[in-house]
CSV table of C-alpha atoms in Angstrom, one decimal:
chain,number,residue,atom,x,y,z
G,112,ASN,CA,0.2,-0.3,-0.2
G,113,ALA,CA,1.4,3.6,-1.4
G,114,GLY,CA,-0.7,5.3,1.2
G,115,VAL,CA,0.7,8.9,1.1
G,116,THR,CA,4.2,9.5,-0.8
G,117,GLN,CA,5.9,12.9,-1.4
G,118,THR,CA,7.8,13.7,-3.8
G,119,PRO,CA,11.2,15.1,-4.3
G,120,LYS,CA,12.6,13.3,-0.3
G,121,PHE,CA,15.4,15.7,-0.2
G,122,ARG,CA,15.8,19.4,-2.1
G,123,VAL,CA,18.4,21.9,-1.1
G,124,LEU,CA,17.2,25.7,-3.2
G,125,LYS,CA,18.9,28.7,-3.4
G,126,THR,CA,17.2,32.1,-2.0
G,127,GLY,CA,15.1,33.5,-4.5
G,128,GLN,CA,14.1,30.0,-6.2
G,129,SER,CA,11.1,28.0,-6.6
G,130,MET,CA,10.1,25.0,-6.9
G,131,THR,CA,7.0,23.0,-6.0
G,132,LEU,CA,6.6,19.7,-3.7
G,133,LEU,CA,3.9,17.6,-5.0
G,134,CYS,CA,1.8,14.7,-2.4
G,135,ALA,CA,0.0,11.8,-3.9
G,136,GLN,CA,-2.1,9.8,-1.7
G,137,ASP,CA,-4.1,7.1,-3.0
G,138,MET,CA,-6.7,6.1,-0.3
G,139,ASN,CA,-9.2,8.4,-1.6
G,140,HIS,CA,-9.0,11.0,1.3
G,141,GLU,CA,-11.0,14.7,0.8
G,142,TYR,CA,-8.9,16.1,2.9
G,143,MET,CA,-5.2,17.1,2.3
G,144,TYR,CA,-2.8,18.9,4.5
G,145,TRP,CA,0.8,20.3,4.1
G,146,TYR,CA,2.8,20.7,7.1
G,147,ARG,CA,6.1,22.1,8.4
G,148,GLN,CA,9.2,20.5,10.8
G,149,ASP,CA,11.0,22.6,12.8
G,150,PRO,CA,14.4,21.3,14.8
G,151,GLY,CA,13.0,20.6,17.7
G,152,MET,CA,9.2,21.6,17.4
G,153,GLY,CA,6.3,20.4,16.5
G,154,LEU,CA,4.5,20.0,13.6
G,155,ARG,CA,2.5,23.3,12.1
G,156,LEU,CA,-0.2,23.3,10.1
G,157,ILE,CA,0.2,25.1,6.3
G,158,HIS,CA,-2.5,25.1,4.3
G,159,TYR,CA,-5.3,21.9,3.8
G,160,SER,CA,-8.1,21.6,1.6
G,161,VAL,CA,-11.3,19.7,1.7
G,162,GLY,CA,-11.7,18.5,-1.3
G,163,GLU,CA,-10.6,18.8,-4.7
G,164,GLY,CA,-10.6,22.7,-5.5
G,165,THR,CA,-10.5,23.5,-2.8
G,166,THR,CA,-7.6,25.5,-0.4
G,167,ALA,CA,-7.7,27.0,2.9
G,168,LYS,CA,-5.2,28.9,5.5
G,169,GLY,CA,-3.6,27.0,8.9
G,170,GLU,CA,-1.3,28.0,10.9
G,171,VAL,CA,2.1,29.8,9.2
G,172,PRO,CA,1.0,30.2,5.5
G,173,ASP,CA,2.5,33.0,4.5
G,174,GLY,CA,5.2,33.1,1.6
G,175,TYR,CA,3.1,29.1,0.4
G,176,ASN,CA,0.8,28.4,-2.2
G,177,VAL,CA,-1.3,24.9,-2.3
G,178,SER,CA,-3.2,23.9,-5.4
G,179,ARG,CA,-5.4,20.9,-5.3
G,180,LEU,CA,-6.6,20.2,-9.0
G,181,LYS,CA,-7.3,16.0,-8.6
G,182,LYS,CA,-8.4,14.5,-5.6
G,183,GLN,CA,-4.9,12.7,-5.1
G,184,ASN,CA,-2.6,15.1,-6.0
G,185,PHE,CA,-2.1,18.2,-3.3
G,186,LEU,CA,1.1,20.5,-4.5
G,187,LEU,CA,2.5,23.0,-2.2
G,188,GLY,CA,5.0,26.0,-4.2
G,189,LEU,CA,7.2,28.5,-2.8
G,190,GLU,CA,7.6,31.2,-5.2
G,191,SER,CA,10.8,32.9,-3.9
G,192,ALA,CA,12.1,30.6,-1.6
G,193,ALA,CA,13.8,32.6,1.7
G,194,PRO,CA,16.5,30.2,4.3
G,195,SER,CA,13.5,30.7,7.0
G,196,GLN,CA,11.7,28.1,5.0
G,197,THR,CA,14.2,25.6,5.6
G,198,SER,CA,12.5,23.7,7.2
G,199,VAL,CA,11.3,19.6,6.9
G,200,TYR,CA,7.7,19.5,5.5
G,201,PHE,CA,5.3,16.8,5.7
G,202,CYS,CA,1.5,16.4,4.7
G,203,ALA,CA,-1.3,14.1,5.2
G,204,SER,CA,-4.4,12.7,4.1
G,205,SER,CA,-8.0,12.2,6.0
G,206,GLY,CA,-11.3,10.3,5.4
G,207,GLY,CA,-14.3,12.4,6.9
G,208,SER,CA,-12.7,12.6,10.6
G,209,GLN,CA,-10.8,9.6,10.4
G,210,PRO,CA,-6.9,10.4,11.7
G,211,GLN,CA,-4.5,11.5,9.5
G,212,HIS,CA,-2.0,9.7,7.3
G,213,PHE,CA,1.5,11.3,6.4
G,214,GLY,CA,3.9,10.8,4.1
G,215,ASP,CA,7.6,10.8,5.0
G,216,GLY,CA,7.9,14.3,4.2
G,217,THR,CA,10.8,16.1,3.0
G,218,ARG,CA,13.7,17.3,3.9
G,219,LEU,CA,14.5,20.9,2.1
G,220,SER,CA,17.4,23.1,2.4
G,221,ILE,CA,17.5,26.8,1.8
G,222,LEU,CA,21.0,28.0,1.1
K,514,ASP,CA,-9.2,25.6,20.6
K,515,ALA,CA,-7.6,23.1,23.4
K,516,LYS,CA,-4.2,23.3,23.8
K,517,THR,CA,-2.1,20.5,25.4
K,518,THR,CA,0.6,19.7,28.1
K,519,GLN,CA,3.1,17.2,27.9
K,520,PRO,CA,6.3,16.4,30.4
K,521,PRO,CA,9.3,17.0,27.5
K,522,SER,CA,10.8,13.5,28.3
K,523,MET,CA,10.2,10.1,30.3
K,524,ASP,CA,12.2,7.0,30.6
K,525,CYS,CA,10.3,3.7,30.3
K,526,ALA,CA,12.4,0.1,30.7
K,527,GLU,CA,11.3,-2.3,28.4
K,528,GLY,CA,8.6,-4.9,28.7
K,529,ARG,CA,7.6,-1.9,31.3
K,530,ALA,CA,4.1,0.0,30.4
K,531,ALA,CA,4.6,3.0,29.2
K,532,ASN,CA,2.2,5.5,31.2
K,533,LEU,CA,2.9,9.0,28.7
K,534,PRO,CA,0.4,11.9,30.9
K,535,CYS,CA,-1.4,14.9,28.9
K,536,ASN,CA,-3.5,17.9,30.2
K,537,HIS,CA,-5.8,19.7,27.4
K,538,SER,CA,-7.8,21.6,30.7
K,539,THR,CA,-9.7,23.8,27.6
K,540,ILE,CA,-10.9,21.1,25.9
K,541,SER,CA,-13.9,21.5,24.7
K,542,GLY,CA,-17.2,19.1,24.6
K,543,ASN,CA,-17.0,17.6,20.9
K,544,GLU,CA,-12.9,17.8,20.6
K,545,TYR,CA,-11.4,15.2,20.1
K,546,VAL,CA,-8.6,13.9,22.0
K,547,TYR,CA,-5.7,12.2,19.2
K,548,TRP,CA,-2.0,10.3,19.9
K,549,TYR,CA,-0.2,10.3,17.1
K,550,ARG,CA,4.0,9.3,17.8
K,551,GLN,CA,6.9,10.6,15.1
K,552,ILE,CA,9.9,7.8,14.7
K,553,HIS,CA,13.0,9.8,14.1
K,554,SER,CA,12.2,11.8,11.6
K,555,GLN,CA,9.6,9.6,9.6
K,556,GLY,CA,6.3,11.1,9.0
K,557,PRO,CA,4.1,10.9,12.3
K,558,GLN,CA,2.2,8.1,13.1
K,559,TYR,CA,-1.7,7.7,14.7
K,560,ILE,CA,-1.9,5.3,17.6
K,561,ILE,CA,-5.2,5.9,19.7
K,562,HIS,CA,-8.3,8.9,19.8
K,563,GLY,CA,-10.9,9.1,21.6
K,564,LEU,CA,-14.3,11.1,23.1
K,565,LYS,CA,-15.0,10.2,26.6
K,566,ASN,CA,-14.8,6.9,26.5
K,567,ASN,CA,-11.4,4.9,27.5
K,568,GLU,CA,-10.1,2.9,24.6
K,569,THR,CA,-7.4,0.1,23.5
K,570,ASN,CA,-6.6,-0.9,20.1
K,571,GLU,CA,-3.2,-3.0,18.8
K,572,MET,CA,-1.5,-0.2,20.0
K,573,ALA,CA,-2.1,1.2,23.6
K,574,SER,CA,-4.9,2.2,25.7
K,575,LEU,CA,-6.4,6.0,26.4
K,576,ILE,CA,-7.5,6.5,29.6
K,577,ILE,CA,-9.6,9.7,29.9
K,578,THR,CA,-10.7,11.8,33.3
K,579,GLU,CA,-14.2,11.7,33.8
K,580,ASP,CA,-13.9,15.2,33.7
K,581,ARG,CA,-11.9,15.0,30.4
K,582,LYS,CA,-9.3,17.6,31.1
K,583,SER,CA,-6.4,15.1,30.6
K,584,SER,CA,-5.8,11.2,29.8
K,585,THR,CA,-2.8,9.0,29.8
K,586,LEU,CA,-1.8,6.8,26.3
K,587,ILE,CA,-0.4,3.6,27.8
K,588,LEU,CA,1.8,1.2,26.0
K,589,PRO,CA,1.2,-1.9,27.9
K,590,HIS,CA,5.4,-3.7,27.4
K,591,ALA,CA,7.5,-1.2,26.1
K,592,THR,CA,9.6,-2.0,23.5
K,593,LEU,CA,13.3,-0.5,22.1
K,594,ARG,CA,10.8,0.1,18.6
K,595,ASP,CA,8.5,2.1,20.3
K,596,THR,CA,11.5,5.0,21.3
K,597,ALA,CA,10.2,8.0,19.7
K,598,VAL,CA,8.8,11.1,20.9
K,599,TYR,CA,4.3,11.0,21.3
K,600,TYR,CA,2.4,14.2,20.5
K,601,CYS,CA,-1.0,14.4,22.4
K,602,ILE,CA,-3.3,16.7,20.2
K,603,VAL,CA,-7.1,18.0,20.8
K,604,ARG,CA,-8.3,17.9,17.1
K,605,TYR,CA,-9.9,21.1,16.0
K,606,ARG,CA,-12.7,22.6,13.6
K,607,GLY,CA,-11.5,24.5,11.0
K,608,GLN,CA,-13.4,27.4,9.0
K,609,THR,CA,-14.3,24.7,6.6
K,610,GLY,CA,-14.6,21.9,8.8
K,611,ALA,CA,-11.7,20.6,7.9
K,612,ASN,CA,-10.4,18.0,10.8
K,613,ASN,CA,-7.1,20.0,12.2
K,614,LEU,CA,-4.9,19.3,14.4
K,615,PHE,CA,-2.4,21.2,16.4
K,616,PHE,CA,0.7,19.3,17.4
K,617,GLY,CA,2.9,20.5,20.5
K,618,THR,CA,6.0,19.5,21.1
K,619,GLY,CA,5.0,16.0,22.1
K,620,THR,CA,6.8,13.5,25.0
K,621,ARG,CA,10.7,12.3,23.7
K,622,LEU,CA,10.0,8.4,25.0
K,623,THR,CA,13.6,6.7,25.5
K,624,VAL,CA,12.5,3.0,25.8
K,625,ILE,CA,15.9,1.9,28.1
K,626,PRO,CA,17.2,-2.3,27.1
């Protein structure tokens, strides 16, 4: 079972560059989420989606954009990367009130 | 939104029960308590959740006090593979109805051989 798959697993960017993180789930879940985790801290919600074509802001949305064009995919974009966005990014999905299932993370470094 | 308070770290001897406490004194009536754990830098793994009653599954038991202001996660026979950071989370509903989770810093459980 694939579950939640994140692409890429690692990436190094220069300040000002842009990139897109891809999250794919094969569980037909309605809800999808993007979190970031900084060293020694818990996860913080960036954006989330309650269904195809919908997105909403979480706790720390600034500097990020998201899109949910297909139910199984949730994309996280950084238009102009900053060193403060160096973090580990986790994607999750859930069906209704069911527990969230997480991917293995994307480790992003911005120089 | 209800927040949670957990001890930053705990140790437990291998084979013994690990009891992880959590305070959530501002929890509202329709908010669930969720427990997740994170091993090394992997994605969080769901363990168990509950509303009022005690819950048990193949991984753990969840004991929620009658006033719902605190709970305890019990790993009945801790193994070395249970060494992880354990998060106690109160689920809340976002503006659009999603069941968002608020992660604190959790409890780092170390199982000692």
